[in-house]
Every structure is written in structure tokens, then in C-alpha cells.
GROMACS .gro file of C-alpha atoms in nm:
model
  124
    1MET     CA    1  -1.078  -1.515  -0.806
    2LYS     CA    2  -1.152  -1.288  -1.100
    3ARG     CA    3  -0.908  -1.005  -1.155
    4GLN     CA    4  -1.054  -0.655  -1.162
    5THR     CA    5  -0.951  -0.369  -1.384
    6HIS     CA    6  -0.839  -0.047  -1.224
    7LEU     CA    7  -0.721   0.251  -1.425
    8LYS     CA    8  -0.501   0.099  -1.695
    9TYR     CA    9  -0.387  -0.207  -1.500
   10TRP     CA   10  -0.534  -0.525  -1.362
   11LEU     CA   11  -0.580  -0.555  -0.990
   12PRO     CA   12  -0.424  -0.883  -0.887
   13ALA     CA   13  -0.607  -1.120  -0.657
   14TYR     CA   14  -0.551  -1.008  -0.297
   15VAL     CA   15  -0.668  -1.062   0.059
   16LEU     CA   16  -0.723  -0.787   0.314
   17ALA     CA   17  -0.481  -0.917   0.580
   18ILE     CA   18  -0.488  -0.618   0.819
   19ASP     CA   19  -0.771  -0.367   0.852
   20ARG     CA   20  -0.709  -0.126   1.141
   21PHE     CA   21  -0.884   0.209   1.172
   22ASP     CA   22  -0.781   0.473   1.428
   23GLU     CA   23  -1.099   0.662   1.517
   24GLY     CA   24  -0.910   0.943   1.690
   25THR     CA   25  -0.707   1.037   1.383
   26GLY     CA   26  -0.911   0.895   1.096
   27MET     CA   27  -0.606   0.700   0.978
   28TRP     CA   28  -0.668   0.364   0.813
   29PHE     CA   29  -0.388   0.106   0.826
   30VAL     CA   30  -0.422  -0.169   0.566
   31ALA     CA   31  -0.213  -0.469   0.463
   32LEU     CA   32  -0.304  -0.640   0.139
   33SER     CA   33  -0.164  -0.987   0.075
   34THR     CA   34  -0.096  -1.084  -0.287
   35GLU     CA   35   0.125  -1.315  -0.492
   36SER     CA   36   0.182  -1.039  -0.751
   37ASN     CA   37   0.529  -0.890  -0.790
   38ASP     CA   38   0.433  -0.656  -1.075
   39GLU     CA   39   0.507  -0.297  -0.978
   40LYS     CA   40   0.217  -0.154  -1.184
   41GLU     CA   41  -0.031  -0.399  -1.032
   42LEU     CA   42   0.091  -0.323  -0.680
   43ARG     CA   43   0.065   0.052  -0.747
   44ALA     CA   44  -0.294  -0.005  -0.869
   45LEU     CA   45  -0.372  -0.198  -0.548
   46VAL     CA   46  -0.250   0.093  -0.335
   47GLU     CA   47  -0.450   0.340  -0.546
   48ASN     CA   48  -0.759   0.115  -0.518
   49THR     CA   49  -0.768   0.170  -0.140
   50ARG     CA   50  -0.918   0.515  -0.218
   51THR     CA   51  -1.225   0.332  -0.347
   52LEU     CA   52  -1.224   0.089  -0.054
   53ALA     CA   53  -1.214   0.384   0.190
   54LYS     CA   54  -1.540   0.520   0.045
   55ASP     CA   55  -1.713   0.198   0.152
   56LYS     CA   56  -1.609   0.238   0.517
   57LYS     CA   57  -1.868   0.380   0.755
   58GLU     CA   58  -1.602   0.597   0.924
   59GLU     CA   59  -1.453   0.909   0.766
   60VAL     CA   60  -1.103   0.819   0.651
   61ASN     CA   61  -0.850   1.105   0.647
   62SER     CA   62  -0.550   0.907   0.527
   63ILE     CA   63  -0.451   0.554   0.432
   64SER     CA   64  -0.128   0.369   0.501
   65VAL     CA   65  -0.099   0.059   0.280
   66SER     CA   66   0.146  -0.228   0.302
   67ILE     CA   67   0.150  -0.491   0.028
   68ILE     CA   68   0.274  -0.820   0.170
   69LYS     CA   69   0.354  -1.166   0.037
   70PRO     CA   70   0.138  -1.455   0.163
   71ASP     CA   71   0.455  -1.645   0.251
   72GLY     CA   72   0.387  -1.682   0.622
   73ALA     CA   73   0.707  -1.499   0.715
   74ILE     CA   74   0.715  -1.317   1.048
   75PRO     CA   75   0.743  -1.029   1.006
   76PRO     CA   76   0.567  -1.040   0.669
   77THR     CA   77   0.764  -0.978   0.350
   78VAL     CA   78   0.666  -0.628   0.237
   79THR     CA   79   0.681  -0.577  -0.141
   80ALA     CA   80   0.534  -0.226  -0.158
   81PHE     CA   81   0.415   0.055   0.063
   82GLY     CA   82   0.189   0.353  -0.002
   83ARG     CA   83   0.032   0.655   0.164
   84ILE     CA   84  -0.277   0.840   0.047
   85ALA     CA   85  -0.447   1.153   0.181
   86LEU     CA   86  -0.823   1.188   0.139
   87THR     CA   87  -0.879   1.513   0.333
   88SER     CA   88  -0.683   1.822   0.435
   89LYS     CA   89  -0.621   1.655   0.772
   90GLY     CA   90  -0.493   1.352   0.582
   91MET     CA   91  -0.254   1.575   0.388
   92GLU     CA   92  -0.108   1.690   0.722
   93GLN     CA   93  -0.078   1.328   0.838
   94THR     CA   94   0.097   1.205   0.523
   95GLY     CA   95   0.296   1.513   0.423
   96LEU     CA   96   0.130   1.512   0.079
   97SER     CA   97   0.039   1.843  -0.081
   98SER     CA   98  -0.289   1.727  -0.238
   99THR     CA   99  -0.549   1.454  -0.212
  100SER     CA  100  -0.480   1.345  -0.570
  101GLU     CA  101  -0.118   1.251  -0.490
  102MET     CA  102   0.007   0.920  -0.360
  103VAL     CA  103   0.335   0.803  -0.209
  104PHE     CA  104   0.436   0.464  -0.351
  105GLU     CA  105   0.750   0.268  -0.265
  106TYR     CA  106   0.826  -0.051  -0.455
  107LYS     CA  107   1.039  -0.274  -0.233
  108ASN     CA  108   1.059  -0.583  -0.450
  109ASP     CA  109   1.393  -0.499  -0.613
  110PRO     CA  110   1.533  -0.825  -0.750
  111GLU     CA  111   1.885  -0.692  -0.690
  112ALA     CA  112   1.825  -0.674  -0.315
  113SER     CA  113   1.829  -0.997  -0.121
  114PRO     CA  114   1.599  -0.994   0.185
  115LYS     CA  115   1.814  -1.261   0.351
  116GLN     CA  116   2.122  -1.038   0.372
  117PRO     CA  117   2.156  -0.743   0.607
  118PRO     CA  118   2.169  -0.402   0.437
  119ALA     CA  119   2.513  -0.274   0.343
  120THR     CA  120   2.642  -0.005   0.573
  121GLU     CA  121   2.879   0.274   0.495
  122THR     CA  122   3.157   0.372   0.730
  123SER     CA  123   3.321   0.708   0.726
  124LYS     CA  124   3.694   0.745   0.774
   0.00000   0.00000   0.00000
């Protein structure tokens, strides 16, 4: 598959694994499956969903994007997450203050091991 350019970064090859649209709220829930671990490429994939939303026949107010690994794990291994608002209603749904902003969380920290439970703090 040919890689596409987006902004200043390449879009890695990906598959649309989940495409769920809630007609009542105008929220679009997407999971994109990719082998990429590059934070800039994953951020570009999340940002690219703005363009994908324009191709939908429904009016999309906001987008919730999960980037997952095609590793077959259940639940899937999430490497990044993003939220985008496209309308004022979408800004209310996402908590963003403008439609040009984006929430992006990179979860592929090499220091964190997904096989170990998260450390917990105890107060004394």
C-alpha cells in the first residue's frame, strides 16, 4: 500500500478496523489498525480523520479515534487515542475549545510494559 503524505508527515498504511457512527449525537467512533509506532505518524492518522469525516454522508460533530496494533490481541493493543471536534456541538462533546484543536494521547511508551499491571500508590 502506498503511503500518503499528510501535513509534514507520512500517513502509515492502515486499515479502518471499527467504523461506528451514532446518528443521535453525530459522534463517530473509529479504530485504525496500523503497524506504525511513530508518534508523529500516529498523530497524523488521528488528524487525517477530519478529512475522512468530510466523505461521510452523515454530519459528524466529533470524532473519537483509537489507533490499534493488528496483533490480534483481545482487547486490542491501543497505541494512541485522539478526539476531534468538527462543530460547536462537537466541542461540547469533546471538551475542546475550538474545532482546530485536537486531543492526542500517545500510549506506546517503551518504558511501560503492557504485560504488567500499573503501579499503584498507597497512602499511609
